[in-house]
Amino acid sequence: MFVYADNAATTAVSKTALEAMTKALAETYGNPSSLHRMGREASAALRQARETMARCLGAQSREIYFTGCGTEADNWAIRYAAQAGAAKGKRHLISTPIEHHAVLHTLEALKKEGFEVTLLPVYENGVVRLEDLKSAIREDTCLVTVMYANNEIGSVQPISEIGALCHEKGVLFHTDAVQAAGHLPIDVVAQHIDMLSLSGHKFHAPKGVGALYCRKGIPIQPFIQGGGQERGKRAGTEALPSIMAMAAALEESCAHLEENRKKVEHLRDKLIAGLSKIPFARLTGDPVDRLPGMVSFCFEGIEGESLLLRLDLAGICASSGSACTSGSLDPSHVLLAIGLPHEIAHGSLRLSLCESNTEEEIDYILSEVPQVVRTLREMSPVWARMMETNPDPYKE
Ligand SMILES: *Cc1c(COP(=O)(O)O)cnc(C)c1O
């Protein structure tokens, strides 16, 4: 059996997105900046895509800027806020230690440039607390950037409450909603969001296209210099086929949001219940406030990488931590930030589901993972050492 359960790393392109993309490649090949009919046709398609994206987020279409990816949107929003803040003598930013590297590495770079960064505690469940944010906000705070939902443990942050608090204090609020867009409801007005990043390939559009929502009235400055595209804010000929595919994919995801969410949550909960029966297994992330498709565990006494390779041989595509950290020997910064010791963080497994996964696939995963974990433990010196002081759960 083959099971793709790594949807937090990337998703398969949907039929709808593929059709929109092929149509654009074959027919809407004009440059939206050209004055002739092909250009006008492309420009109309671009306008329509922008309107669709805006509608899905509760935004206005002039508040949507297309970017090359989610990473670019994150870099752009944070860099702009820092620059605008510095101009007013505000050089303090607030974030969390479990952000994607697109955010964390940008903040690191800003620190080297003299900015100050406060990372809020996220506790064992990977969720920030409003009272911590309240006491962290200062006179010189120019930005709060907190991700909507985490890509490794699935914890969902209280975005509306964070947004309301930021607005009450007059601080800009950005959220990396790359894992949330197309999976959780988003309303930038009701949730008091000033800037929001998303990425097409996390909701069944192709890779290499994203968007930044930036509330009107915020004088965002270009991050990439060049031509006058995106109302002079983001230069570069628009990637129309990808943009049209992304708009079609987001529209489809949003139209089926509740239905998909119920279906995926059911599969997720079944998988979590089954994997929880493995001895010395612990669910990571918030048990309730989590992404609909996110199943994340640590199994003591094993290495996540070995587990992944064995699951791959069994036809199961999963992940250990995030795709960006795999290949390195350091355990995930997210698992360390929620207080897991190194040796436990090393045994992490992430299975991220989408609406096209099936009950049969979940049953298959549940028949494979416990067995593979047991086999790896039988070979593990760490496990052997653990069993010197614990009753061996595998011995009758
Ligand atoms: C995937 C991801 C990103 C990066 O998006 P790209 O389009 O791949 O650059 C940023 N933040 C989160 C939370 C993600 O999951």
PDB file of N, CA and C in Angstrom, residues 306-363:
ATOM      1  N   SER A 306      15.301   6.802  11.520  1.00  0.00           N
ATOM      2  CA  SER A 306      15.217   5.365  11.228  1.00  0.00           C
ATOM      3  C   SER A 306      13.755   4.969  11.037  1.00  0.00           C
ATOM      4  N   LEU A 307      12.899   5.554  11.859  1.00  0.00           N
ATOM      5  CA  LEU A 307      11.471   5.265  11.752  1.00  0.00           C
ATOM      6  C   LEU A 307      10.949   5.671  10.368  1.00  0.00           C
ATOM      7  N   LEU A 308      11.357   6.853   9.934  1.00  0.00           N
ATOM      8  CA  LEU A 308      10.927   7.351   8.622  1.00  0.00           C
ATOM      9  C   LEU A 308      11.357   6.451   7.491  1.00  0.00           C
ATOM     10  N   LEU A 309      12.623   6.023   7.545  1.00  0.00           N
ATOM     11  CA  LEU A 309      13.143   5.193   6.463  1.00  0.00           C
ATOM     12  C   LEU A 309      12.402   3.867   6.402  1.00  0.00           C
ATOM     13  N   ARG A 310      12.109   3.300   7.576  1.00  0.00           N
ATOM     14  CA  ARG A 310      11.380   2.027   7.595  1.00  0.00           C
ATOM     15  C   ARG A 310       9.953   2.209   7.111  1.00  0.00           C
ATOM     16  N   LEU A 311       9.340   3.327   7.476  1.00  0.00           N
ATOM     17  CA  LEU A 311       7.970   3.578   7.013  1.00  0.00           C
ATOM     18  C   LEU A 311       7.965   3.796   5.500  1.00  0.00           C
ATOM     19  N   ASP A 312       9.005   4.447   5.014  1.00  0.00           N
ATOM     20  CA  ASP A 312       9.118   4.668   3.564  1.00  0.00           C
ATOM     21  C   ASP A 312       9.173   3.321   2.837  1.00  0.00           C
ATOM     22  N   LEU A 313       9.936   2.370   3.405  1.00  0.00           N
ATOM     23  CA  LEU A 313      10.005   1.027   2.801  1.00  0.00           C
ATOM     24  C   LEU A 313       8.630   0.366   2.794  1.00  0.00           C
ATOM     25  N   ALA A 314       7.820   0.709   3.788  1.00  0.00           N
ATOM     26  CA  ALA A 314       6.471   0.146   3.866  1.00  0.00           C
ATOM     27  C   ALA A 314       5.479   0.961   3.025  1.00  0.00           C
ATOM     28  N   GLY A 315       5.973   1.980   2.313  1.00  0.00           N
ATOM     29  CA  GLY A 315       5.103   2.754   1.419  1.00  0.00           C
ATOM     30  C   GLY A 315       4.440   3.950   2.081  1.00  0.00           C
ATOM     31  N   ILE A 316       4.893   4.293   3.303  1.00  0.00           N
ATOM     32  CA  ILE A 316       4.264   5.414   4.016  1.00  0.00           C
ATOM     33  C   ILE A 316       5.189   6.629   3.994  1.00  0.00           C
ATOM     34  N   CYS A 317       4.711   7.730   3.415  1.00  0.00           N
ATOM     35  CA  CYS A 317       5.497   8.964   3.385  1.00  0.00           C
ATOM     36  C   CYS A 317       5.134   9.802   4.597  1.00  0.00           C
ATOM     37  N   ALA A 318       6.079   9.941   5.516  1.00  0.00           N
ATOM     38  CA  ALA A 318       5.845  10.729   6.734  1.00  0.00           C
ATOM     39  C   ALA A 318       7.027  11.654   6.923  1.00  0.00           C
ATOM     40  N   SER A 319       7.087  12.283   8.072  1.00  0.00           N
ATOM     41  CA  SER A 319       8.170  13.211   8.316  1.00  0.00           C
ATOM     42  C   SER A 319       8.545  13.185   9.796  1.00  0.00           C
ATOM     43  N   SER A 320       9.758  13.611  10.072  1.00  0.00           N
ATOM     44  CA  SER A 320      10.192  13.722  11.455  1.00  0.00           C
ATOM     45  C   SER A 320      10.529  15.180  11.657  1.00  0.00           C
ATOM     46  N   GLY A 321       9.822  15.880  12.506  1.00  0.00           N
ATOM     47  CA  GLY A 321      10.008  17.321  12.599  1.00  0.00           C
ATOM     48  C   GLY A 321       9.580  17.919  11.273  1.00  0.00           C
ATOM     49  N   SER A 322      10.214  19.004  10.844  1.00  0.00           N
ATOM     50  CA  SER A 322       9.825  19.595   9.574  1.00  0.00           C
ATOM     51  C   SER A 322      10.802  19.166   8.495  1.00  0.00           C
ATOM     52  N   ALA A 323      10.362  19.269   7.247  1.00  0.00           N
ATOM     53  CA  ALA A 323      11.203  18.867   6.124  1.00  0.00           C
ATOM     54  C   ALA A 323      12.508  19.663   6.122  1.00  0.00           C
ATOM     55  N   CYS A 324      12.428  20.888   6.628  1.00  0.00           N
ATOM     56  CA  CYS A 324      13.596  21.764   6.611  1.00  0.00           C
ATOM     57  C   CYS A 324      14.655  21.323   7.599  1.00  0.00           C
ATOM     58  N   THR A 325      14.259  20.650   8.689  1.00  0.00           N
ATOM     59  CA  THR A 325      15.259  20.265   9.681  1.00  0.00           C
ATOM     60  C   THR A 325      15.739  18.839   9.477  1.00  0.00           C
ATOM     61  N   SER A 326      14.981  18.036   8.701  1.00  0.00           N
ATOM     62  CA  SER A 326      15.431  16.663   8.527  1.00  0.00           C
ATOM     63  C   SER A 326      16.728  16.708   7.731  1.00  0.00           C
ATOM     64  N   GLY A 327      17.593  15.772   7.997  1.00  0.00           N
ATOM     65  CA  GLY A 327      18.897  15.822   7.347  1.00  0.00           C
ATOM     66  C   GLY A 327      19.917  16.452   8.274  1.00  0.00           C
ATOM     67  N   SER A 328      19.457  17.178   9.270  1.00  0.00           N
ATOM     68  CA  SER A 328      20.395  17.691  10.256  1.00  0.00           C
ATOM     69  C   SER A 328      20.236  16.855  11.519  1.00  0.00           C
ATOM     70  N   LEU A 329      21.274  16.831  12.346  1.00  0.00           N
ATOM     71  CA  LEU A 329      21.228  15.979  13.524  1.00  0.00           C
ATOM     72  C   LEU A 329      20.600  16.673  14.732  1.00  0.00           C
ATOM     73  N   ASP A 330      20.427  17.999  14.615  1.00  0.00           N
ATOM     74  CA  ASP A 330      19.819  18.708  15.725  1.00  0.00           C
ATOM     75  C   ASP A 330      18.335  18.379  15.788  1.00  0.00           C
ATOM     76  N   PRO A 331      17.816  18.120  17.005  1.00  0.00           N
ATOM     77  CA  PRO A 331      16.371  17.916  17.062  1.00  0.00           C
ATOM     78  C   PRO A 331      15.657  19.222  16.755  1.00  0.00           C
ATOM     79  N   SER A 332      14.396  19.089  16.394  1.00  0.00           N
ATOM     80  CA  SER A 332      13.615  20.256  15.976  1.00  0.00           C
ATOM     81  C   SER A 332      13.553  21.341  17.049  1.00  0.00           C
ATOM     82  N   HIS A 333      13.698  22.599  16.626  1.00  0.00           N
ATOM     83  CA  HIS A 333      13.619  23.722  17.563  1.00  0.00           C
ATOM     84  C   HIS A 333      12.236  23.812  18.195  1.00  0.00           C
ATOM     85  N   VAL A 334      11.233  23.311  17.477  1.00  0.00           N
ATOM     86  CA  VAL A 334       9.867  23.357  17.999  1.00  0.00           C
ATOM     87  C   VAL A 334       9.720  22.396  19.187  1.00  0.00           C
ATOM     88  N   LEU A 335      10.227  21.175  19.007  1.00  0.00           N
ATOM     89  CA  LEU A 335      10.096  20.182  20.077  1.00  0.00           C
ATOM     90  C   LEU A 335      10.912  20.589  21.299  1.00  0.00           C
ATOM     91  N   LEU A 336      12.041  21.216  21.080  1.00  0.00           N
ATOM     92  CA  LEU A 336      12.834  21.698  22.216  1.00  0.00           C
ATOM     93  C   LEU A 336      12.102  22.844  22.912  1.00  0.00           C
ATOM     94  N   ALA A 337      11.453  23.704  22.123  1.00  0.00           N
ATOM     95  CA  ALA A 337      10.757  24.862  22.705  1.00  0.00           C
ATOM     96  C   ALA A 337       9.556  24.452  23.554  1.00  0.00           C
ATOM     97  N   ILE A 338       8.957  23.288  23.258  1.00  0.00           N
ATOM     98  CA  ILE A 338       7.841  22.851  24.112  1.00  0.00           C
ATOM     99  C   ILE A 338       8.357  22.014  25.285  1.00  0.00           C
ATOM    100  N   GLY A 339       9.673  22.038  25.474  1.00  0.00           N
ATOM    101  CA  GLY A 339      10.242  21.476  26.693  1.00  0.00           C
ATOM    102  C   GLY A 339      10.637  20.012  26.626  1.00  0.00           C
ATOM    103  N   LEU A 340      10.646  19.421  25.434  1.00  0.00           N
ATOM    104  CA  LEU A 340      11.053  18.019  25.349  1.00  0.00           C
ATOM    105  C   LEU A 340      12.571  17.917  25.414  1.00  0.00           C
ATOM    106  N   PRO A 341      13.096  16.964  26.205  1.00  0.00           N
ATOM    107  CA  PRO A 341      14.535  16.778  26.209  1.00  0.00           C
ATOM    108  C   PRO A 341      15.018  16.221  24.858  1.00  0.00           C
ATOM    109  N   HIS A 342      16.283  16.502  24.509  1.00  0.00           N
ATOM    110  CA  HIS A 342      16.850  16.067  23.227  1.00  0.00           C
ATOM    111  C   HIS A 342      16.533  14.615  22.893  1.00  0.00           C
ATOM    112  N   GLU A 343      16.745  13.703  23.856  1.00  0.00           N
ATOM    113  CA  GLU A 343      16.631  12.278  23.516  1.00  0.00           C
ATOM    114  C   GLU A 343      15.191  11.911  23.145  1.00  0.00           C
ATOM    115  N   ILE A 344      14.229  12.601  23.705  1.00  0.00           N
ATOM    116  CA  ILE A 344      12.838  12.309  23.336  1.00  0.00           C
ATOM    117  C   ILE A 344      12.487  12.997  22.016  1.00  0.00           C
ATOM    118  N   ALA A 345      12.959  14.244  21.859  1.00  0.00           N
ATOM    119  CA  ALA A 345      12.686  14.985  20.625  1.00  0.00           C
ATOM    120  C   ALA A 345      13.230  14.261  19.393  1.00  0.00           C
ATOM    121  N   HIS A 346      14.297  13.471  19.593  1.00  0.00           N
ATOM    122  CA  HIS A 346      14.874  12.729  18.467  1.00  0.00           C
ATOM    123  C   HIS A 346      13.927  11.672  17.902  1.00  0.00           C
ATOM    124  N   GLY A 347      13.007  11.188  18.726  1.00  0.00           N
ATOM    125  CA  GLY A 347      12.110  10.119  18.271  1.00  0.00           C
ATOM    126  C   GLY A 347      10.792  10.637  17.747  1.00  0.00           C
ATOM    127  N   SER A 348      10.840  11.734  16.971  1.00  0.00           N
ATOM    128  CA  SER A 348       9.576  12.350  16.563  1.00  0.00           C
ATOM    129  C   SER A 348       9.078  11.823  15.225  1.00  0.00           C
ATOM    130  N   LEU A 349       7.765  11.798  15.103  1.00  0.00           N
ATOM    131  CA  LEU A 349       7.108  11.386  13.866  1.00  0.00           C
ATOM    132  C   LEU A 349       5.955  12.336  13.596  1.00  0.00           C
ATOM    133  N   ARG A 350       5.905  12.833  12.358  1.00  0.00           N
ATOM    134  CA  ARG A 350       4.771  13.676  11.966  1.00  0.00           C
ATOM    135  C   ARG A 350       4.059  13.037  10.790  1.00  0.00           C
ATOM    136  N   LEU A 351       2.768  12.777  10.966  1.00  0.00           N
ATOM    137  CA  LEU A 351       1.921  12.300   9.883  1.00  0.00           C
ATOM    138  C   LEU A 351       0.900  13.400   9.641  1.00  0.00           C
ATOM    139  N   SER A 352       0.909  13.990   8.462  1.00  0.00           N
ATOM    140  CA  SER A 352      -0.035  15.078   8.205  1.00  0.00           C
ATOM    141  C   SER A 352      -0.967  14.685   7.069  1.00  0.00           C
ATOM    142  N   LEU A 353      -2.253  14.710   7.387  1.00  0.00           N
ATOM    143  CA  LEU A 353      -3.270  14.145   6.498  1.00  0.00           C
ATOM    144  C   LEU A 353      -3.986  15.225   5.705  1.00  0.00           C
ATOM    145  N   CYS A 354      -4.657  14.803   4.639  1.00  0.00           N
ATOM    146  CA  CYS A 354      -5.548  15.715   3.927  1.00  0.00           C
ATOM    147  C   CYS A 354      -6.819  14.967   3.586  1.00  0.00           C
ATOM    148  N   GLU A 355      -7.755  15.655   2.944  1.00  0.00           N
ATOM    149  CA  GLU A 355      -9.076  15.084   2.714  1.00  0.00           C
ATOM    150  C   GLU A 355      -9.067  13.899   1.748  1.00  0.00           C
ATOM    151  N   SER A 356      -7.961  13.685   1.026  1.00  0.00           N
ATOM    152  CA  SER A 356      -7.978  12.519   0.137  1.00  0.00           C
ATOM    153  C   SER A 356      -7.410  11.265   0.803  1.00  0.00           C
ATOM    154  N   ASN A 357      -6.963  11.364   2.036  1.00  0.00           N
ATOM    155  CA  ASN A 357      -6.571  10.150   2.758  1.00  0.00           C
ATOM    156  C   ASN A 357      -7.834   9.358   3.117  1.00  0.00           C
ATOM    157  N   THR A 358      -7.652   8.043   3.308  1.00  0.00           N
ATOM    158  CA  THR A 358      -8.820   7.179   3.548  1.00  0.00           C
ATOM    159  C   THR A 358      -8.687   6.409   4.866  1.00  0.00           C
ATOM    160  N   GLU A 359      -9.803   5.848   5.306  1.00  0.00           N
ATOM    161  CA  GLU A 359      -9.830   4.995   6.514  1.00  0.00           C
ATOM    162  C   GLU A 359      -8.866   3.818   6.350  1.00  0.00           C
ATOM    163  N   GLU A 360      -8.843   3.247   5.146  1.00  0.00           N
ATOM    164  CA  GLU A 360      -7.980   2.093   4.887  1.00  0.00           C
ATOM    165  C   GLU A 360      -6.514   2.480   5.090  1.00  0.00           C
ATOM    166  N   GLU A 361      -6.173   3.692   4.656  1.00  0.00           N
ATOM    167  CA  GLU A 361      -4.793   4.156   4.823  1.00  0.00           C
ATOM    168  C   GLU A 361      -4.455   4.311   6.303  1.00  0.00           C
ATOM    169  N   ILE A 362      -5.420   4.818   7.069  1.00  0.00           N
ATOM    170  CA  ILE A 362      -5.192   4.986   8.512  1.00  0.00           C
ATOM    171  C   ILE A 362      -4.991   3.606   9.152  1.00  0.00           C
ATOM    172  N   ASP A 363      -5.829   2.653   8.768  1.00  0.00           N
ATOM    173  CA  ASP A 363      -5.687   1.290   9.289  1.00  0.00           C
ATOM    174  C   ASP A 363      -4.315   0.727   8.943  1.00  0.00           C
TER     175      ASP A 363
END
